[in-house]
GROMACS .gro file of C-alpha atoms in nm:
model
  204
    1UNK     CA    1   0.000   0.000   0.000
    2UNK     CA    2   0.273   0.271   0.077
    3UNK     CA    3   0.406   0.228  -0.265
    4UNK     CA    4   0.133   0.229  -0.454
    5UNK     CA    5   0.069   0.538  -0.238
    6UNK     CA    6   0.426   0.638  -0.327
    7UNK     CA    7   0.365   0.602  -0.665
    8UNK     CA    8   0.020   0.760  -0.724
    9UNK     CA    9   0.213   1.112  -0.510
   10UNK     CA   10   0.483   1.063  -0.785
   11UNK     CA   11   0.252   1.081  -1.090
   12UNK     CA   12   0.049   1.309  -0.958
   13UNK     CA   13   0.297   1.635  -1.010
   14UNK     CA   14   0.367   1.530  -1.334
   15UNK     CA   15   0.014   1.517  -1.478
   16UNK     CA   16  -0.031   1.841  -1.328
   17UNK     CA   17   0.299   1.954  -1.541
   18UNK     CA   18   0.147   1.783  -1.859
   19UNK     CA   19  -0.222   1.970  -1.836
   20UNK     CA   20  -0.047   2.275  -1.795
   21UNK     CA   21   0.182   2.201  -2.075
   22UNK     CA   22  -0.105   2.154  -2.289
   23UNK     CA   23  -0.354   2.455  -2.135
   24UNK     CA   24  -0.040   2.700  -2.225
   25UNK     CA   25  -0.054   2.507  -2.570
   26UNK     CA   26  -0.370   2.549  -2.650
   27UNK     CA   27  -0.364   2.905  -2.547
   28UNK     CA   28  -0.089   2.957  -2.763
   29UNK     CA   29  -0.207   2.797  -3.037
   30UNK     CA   30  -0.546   3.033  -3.046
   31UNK     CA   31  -0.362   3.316  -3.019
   32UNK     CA   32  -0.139   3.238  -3.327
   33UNK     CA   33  -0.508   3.132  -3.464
   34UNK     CA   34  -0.666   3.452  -3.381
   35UNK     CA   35  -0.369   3.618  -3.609
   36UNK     CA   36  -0.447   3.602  -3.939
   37UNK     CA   37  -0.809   3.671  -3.863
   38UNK     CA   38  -0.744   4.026  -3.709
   39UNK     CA   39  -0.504   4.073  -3.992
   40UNK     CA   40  -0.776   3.983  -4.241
   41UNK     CA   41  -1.030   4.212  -4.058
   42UNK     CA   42  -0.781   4.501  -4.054
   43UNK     CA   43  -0.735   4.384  -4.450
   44UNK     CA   44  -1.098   4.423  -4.510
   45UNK     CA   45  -1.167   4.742  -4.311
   46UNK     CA   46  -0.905   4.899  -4.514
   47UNK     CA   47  -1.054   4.811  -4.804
   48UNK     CA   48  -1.385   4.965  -4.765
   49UNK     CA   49  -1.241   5.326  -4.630
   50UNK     CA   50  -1.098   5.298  -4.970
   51UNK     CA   51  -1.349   5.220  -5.166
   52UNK     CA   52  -1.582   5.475  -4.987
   53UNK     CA   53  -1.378   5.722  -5.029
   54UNK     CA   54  -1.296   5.653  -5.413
   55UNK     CA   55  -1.699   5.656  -5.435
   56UNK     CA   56  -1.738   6.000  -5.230
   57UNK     CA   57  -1.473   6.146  -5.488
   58UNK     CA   58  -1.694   6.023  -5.821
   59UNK     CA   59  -2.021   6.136  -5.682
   60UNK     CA   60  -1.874   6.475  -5.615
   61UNK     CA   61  -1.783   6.499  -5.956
   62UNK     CA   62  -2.119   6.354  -6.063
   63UNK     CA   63  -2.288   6.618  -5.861
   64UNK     CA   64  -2.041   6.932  -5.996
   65UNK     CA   65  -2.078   6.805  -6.372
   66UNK     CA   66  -2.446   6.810  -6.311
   67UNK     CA   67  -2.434   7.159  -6.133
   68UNK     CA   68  -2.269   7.274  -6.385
   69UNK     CA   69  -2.491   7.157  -6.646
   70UNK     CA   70  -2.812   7.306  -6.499
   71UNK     CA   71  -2.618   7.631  -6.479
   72UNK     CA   72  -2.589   7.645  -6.845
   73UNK     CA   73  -2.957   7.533  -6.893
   74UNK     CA   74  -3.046   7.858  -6.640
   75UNK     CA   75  -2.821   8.077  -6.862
   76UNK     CA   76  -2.931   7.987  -7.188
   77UNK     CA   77  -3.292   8.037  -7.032
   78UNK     CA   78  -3.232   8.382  -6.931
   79UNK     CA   79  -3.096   8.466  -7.207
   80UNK     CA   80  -3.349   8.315  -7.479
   81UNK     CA   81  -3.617   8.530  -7.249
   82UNK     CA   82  -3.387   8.884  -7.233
   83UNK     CA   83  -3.384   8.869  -7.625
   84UNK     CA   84  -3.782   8.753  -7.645
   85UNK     CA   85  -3.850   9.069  -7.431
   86UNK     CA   86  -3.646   9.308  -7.630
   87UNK     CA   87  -3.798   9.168  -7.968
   88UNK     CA   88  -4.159   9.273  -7.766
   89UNK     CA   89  -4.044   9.581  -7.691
   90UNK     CA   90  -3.904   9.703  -7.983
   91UNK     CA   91  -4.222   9.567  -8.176
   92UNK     CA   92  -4.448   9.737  -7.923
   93UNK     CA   93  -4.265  10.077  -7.834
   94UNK     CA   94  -3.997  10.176  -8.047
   95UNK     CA   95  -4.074  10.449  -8.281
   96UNK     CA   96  -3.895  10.274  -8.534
   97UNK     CA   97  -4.089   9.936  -8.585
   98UNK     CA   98  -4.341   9.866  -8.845
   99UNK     CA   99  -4.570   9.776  -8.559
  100UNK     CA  100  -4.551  10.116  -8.400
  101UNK     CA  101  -4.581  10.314  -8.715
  102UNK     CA  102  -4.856  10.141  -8.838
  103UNK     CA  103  -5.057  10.217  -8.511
  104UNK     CA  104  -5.000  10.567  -8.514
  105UNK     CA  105  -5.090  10.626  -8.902
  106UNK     CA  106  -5.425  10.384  -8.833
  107UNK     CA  107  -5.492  10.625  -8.516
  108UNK     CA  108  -5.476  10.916  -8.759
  109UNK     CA  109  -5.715  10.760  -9.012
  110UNK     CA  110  -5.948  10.707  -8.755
  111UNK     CA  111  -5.972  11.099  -8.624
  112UNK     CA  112  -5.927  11.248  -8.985
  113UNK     CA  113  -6.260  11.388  -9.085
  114UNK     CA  114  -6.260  11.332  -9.463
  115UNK     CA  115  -6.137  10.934  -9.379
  116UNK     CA  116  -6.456  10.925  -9.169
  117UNK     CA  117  -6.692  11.109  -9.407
  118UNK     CA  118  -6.599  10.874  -9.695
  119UNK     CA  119  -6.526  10.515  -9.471
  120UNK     CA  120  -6.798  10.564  -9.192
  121UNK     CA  121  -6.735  10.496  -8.870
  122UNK     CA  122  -6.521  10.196  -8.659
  123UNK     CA  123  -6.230  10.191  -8.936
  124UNK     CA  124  -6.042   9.903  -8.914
  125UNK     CA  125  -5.726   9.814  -9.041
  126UNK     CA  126  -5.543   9.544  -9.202
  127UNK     CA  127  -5.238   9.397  -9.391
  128UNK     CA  128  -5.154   9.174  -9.702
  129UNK     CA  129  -5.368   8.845  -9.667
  130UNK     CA  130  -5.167   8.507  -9.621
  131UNK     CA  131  -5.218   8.181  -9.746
  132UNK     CA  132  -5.450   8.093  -9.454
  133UNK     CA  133  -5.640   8.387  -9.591
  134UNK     CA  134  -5.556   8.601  -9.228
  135UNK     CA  135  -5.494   8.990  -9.267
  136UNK     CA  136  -5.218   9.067  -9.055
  137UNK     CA  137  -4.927   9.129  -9.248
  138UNK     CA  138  -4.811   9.530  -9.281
  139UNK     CA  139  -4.576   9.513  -9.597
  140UNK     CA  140  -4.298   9.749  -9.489
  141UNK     CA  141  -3.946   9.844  -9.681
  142UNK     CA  142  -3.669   9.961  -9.498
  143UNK     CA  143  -3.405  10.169  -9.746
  144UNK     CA  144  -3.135  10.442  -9.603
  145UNK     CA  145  -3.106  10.782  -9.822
  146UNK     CA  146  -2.846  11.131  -9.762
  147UNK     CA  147  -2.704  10.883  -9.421
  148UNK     CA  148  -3.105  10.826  -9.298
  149UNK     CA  149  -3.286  10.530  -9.250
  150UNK     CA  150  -3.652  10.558  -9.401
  151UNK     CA  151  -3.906  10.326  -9.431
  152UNK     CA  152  -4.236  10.307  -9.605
  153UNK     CA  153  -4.565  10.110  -9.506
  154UNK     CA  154  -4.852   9.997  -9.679
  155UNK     CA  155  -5.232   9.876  -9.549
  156UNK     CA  156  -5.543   9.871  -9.635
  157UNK     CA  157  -5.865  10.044  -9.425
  158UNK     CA  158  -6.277   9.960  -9.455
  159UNK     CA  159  -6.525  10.120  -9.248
  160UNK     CA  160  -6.884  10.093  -9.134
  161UNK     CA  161  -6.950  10.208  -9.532
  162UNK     CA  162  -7.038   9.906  -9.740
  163UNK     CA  163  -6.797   9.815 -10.015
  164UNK     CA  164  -6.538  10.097  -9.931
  165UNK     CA  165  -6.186  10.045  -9.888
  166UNK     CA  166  -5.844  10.232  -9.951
  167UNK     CA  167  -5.489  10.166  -9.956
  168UNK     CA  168  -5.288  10.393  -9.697
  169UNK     CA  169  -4.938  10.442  -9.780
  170UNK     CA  170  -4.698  10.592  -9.502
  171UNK     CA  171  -4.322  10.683  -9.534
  172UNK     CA  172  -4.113  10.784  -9.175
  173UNK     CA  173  -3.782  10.935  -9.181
  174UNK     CA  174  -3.528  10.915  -8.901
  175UNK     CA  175  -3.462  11.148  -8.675
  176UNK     CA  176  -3.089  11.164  -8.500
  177UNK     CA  177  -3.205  11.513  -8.304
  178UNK     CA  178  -3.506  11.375  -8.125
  179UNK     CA  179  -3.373  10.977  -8.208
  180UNK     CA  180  -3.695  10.872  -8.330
  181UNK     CA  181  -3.846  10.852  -8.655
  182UNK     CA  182  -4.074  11.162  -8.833
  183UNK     CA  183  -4.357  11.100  -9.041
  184UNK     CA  184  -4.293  11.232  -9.387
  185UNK     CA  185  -4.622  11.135  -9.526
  186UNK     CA  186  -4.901  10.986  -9.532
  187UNK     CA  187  -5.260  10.931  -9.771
  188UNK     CA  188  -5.509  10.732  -9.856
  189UNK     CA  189  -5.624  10.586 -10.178
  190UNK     CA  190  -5.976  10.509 -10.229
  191UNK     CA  191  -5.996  10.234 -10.423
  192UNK     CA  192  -6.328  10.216 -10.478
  193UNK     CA  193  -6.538  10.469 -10.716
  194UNK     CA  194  -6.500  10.785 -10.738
  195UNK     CA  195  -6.120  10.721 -10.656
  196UNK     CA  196  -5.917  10.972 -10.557
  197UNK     CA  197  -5.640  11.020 -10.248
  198UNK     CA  198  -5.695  11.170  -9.957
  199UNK     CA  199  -5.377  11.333  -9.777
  200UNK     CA  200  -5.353  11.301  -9.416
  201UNK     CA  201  -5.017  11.467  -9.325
  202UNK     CA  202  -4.742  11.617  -9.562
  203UNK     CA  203  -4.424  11.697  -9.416
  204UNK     CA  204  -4.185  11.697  -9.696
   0.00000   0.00000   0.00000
């Protein structure tokens, strides 16, 4: 019994020596596991800060190109609607359009006393027909003489007098003193019988 006693006291510090061995081991051997994981992680983290950042970069170009782009839309906007508005207001206030001219000489038609006596009354007037059969074309020609511009208009008036109408024929000169243009002339042929011309203003 005392050396089997003996014996069991002598194995007993080295199986204590042996689990450690192994404990330490096994430690060991998941740290040097857990390595190539971390590294892997690290790896992969790395990865993605540089792929969000390459995308961050191309969407901030995406987003300046198309900036940029509806800049240029918003400049070629304003400036198709600047030039519409100074096409209107030329058309509608400058003393040199057609447009203006031929509202002022149809004003004076209207208010002469012989153009009422001979037309009636509520003259209206009207330009060359066009294909669609519309009156609304003024036939105008713009010519320069002695370093003036001049231009010359043509229309046609009918009043509340059945079956009368005349041609009206009006010639502006420009002006450089008062920069706007001066009526030379204008009259009115009846076209319809008796003809004869009727002269509204004469200031050649």
């Amino acid at each position: 019994c005392l050396r089997w006693r003996h014996q069991i006291h002598c194995r007993e510090p080295a199986l204590l020596l042996r689990a450690a061995r192994r404990s330490i081991g096994t430690q060991a051997g998941g740290l040097r596991a857990e390595k190539p994981g971390d590294n892997s992680k690290h790896v992969s983290v790395q990865r993605a800060e540089k792929g969000e950042t390459l995308l961050s970069a191309a969407q901030r170009v995406k987003d300046a190109g198309r900036d940029f782009t509806y800049f240029i839309v918003v400049l070629v906007g304003i400036g198709v609607t600047g030039g519409l508005f100074y096409v209107i207001f030329k058309e509608l206030f400058s003393s040199s359009s057609p447009s203006k001219i031929y509202g002022d000489a149809l004003e004076k038609c209207r208010s002469h006393p012989e153009i009422i006596s001979v037309f009636g009354e509520s003259i209206k007037g009207y330009g060359e027909a066009t294909r669609r059969g519309r009156r609304q074309l003024v036939s105008h020609i713009e010519y320069v003489k002695d370093g003036l511009e001049h231009m010359r208009l043509k229309f046609y008036i009918e009043g509340s007098e059945s079956g009368k109408r005349g041609t009206v024929h009006v010639e502006v000169r420009e002006n450089p003193e008062r920069g706007r243009f001066d009526v030379r002339y204008i009259f009115v042929d009846i076209d319809t019988y008796p003809r004869r011309t009727i002269v509204i203003e004469d200031n050649r």
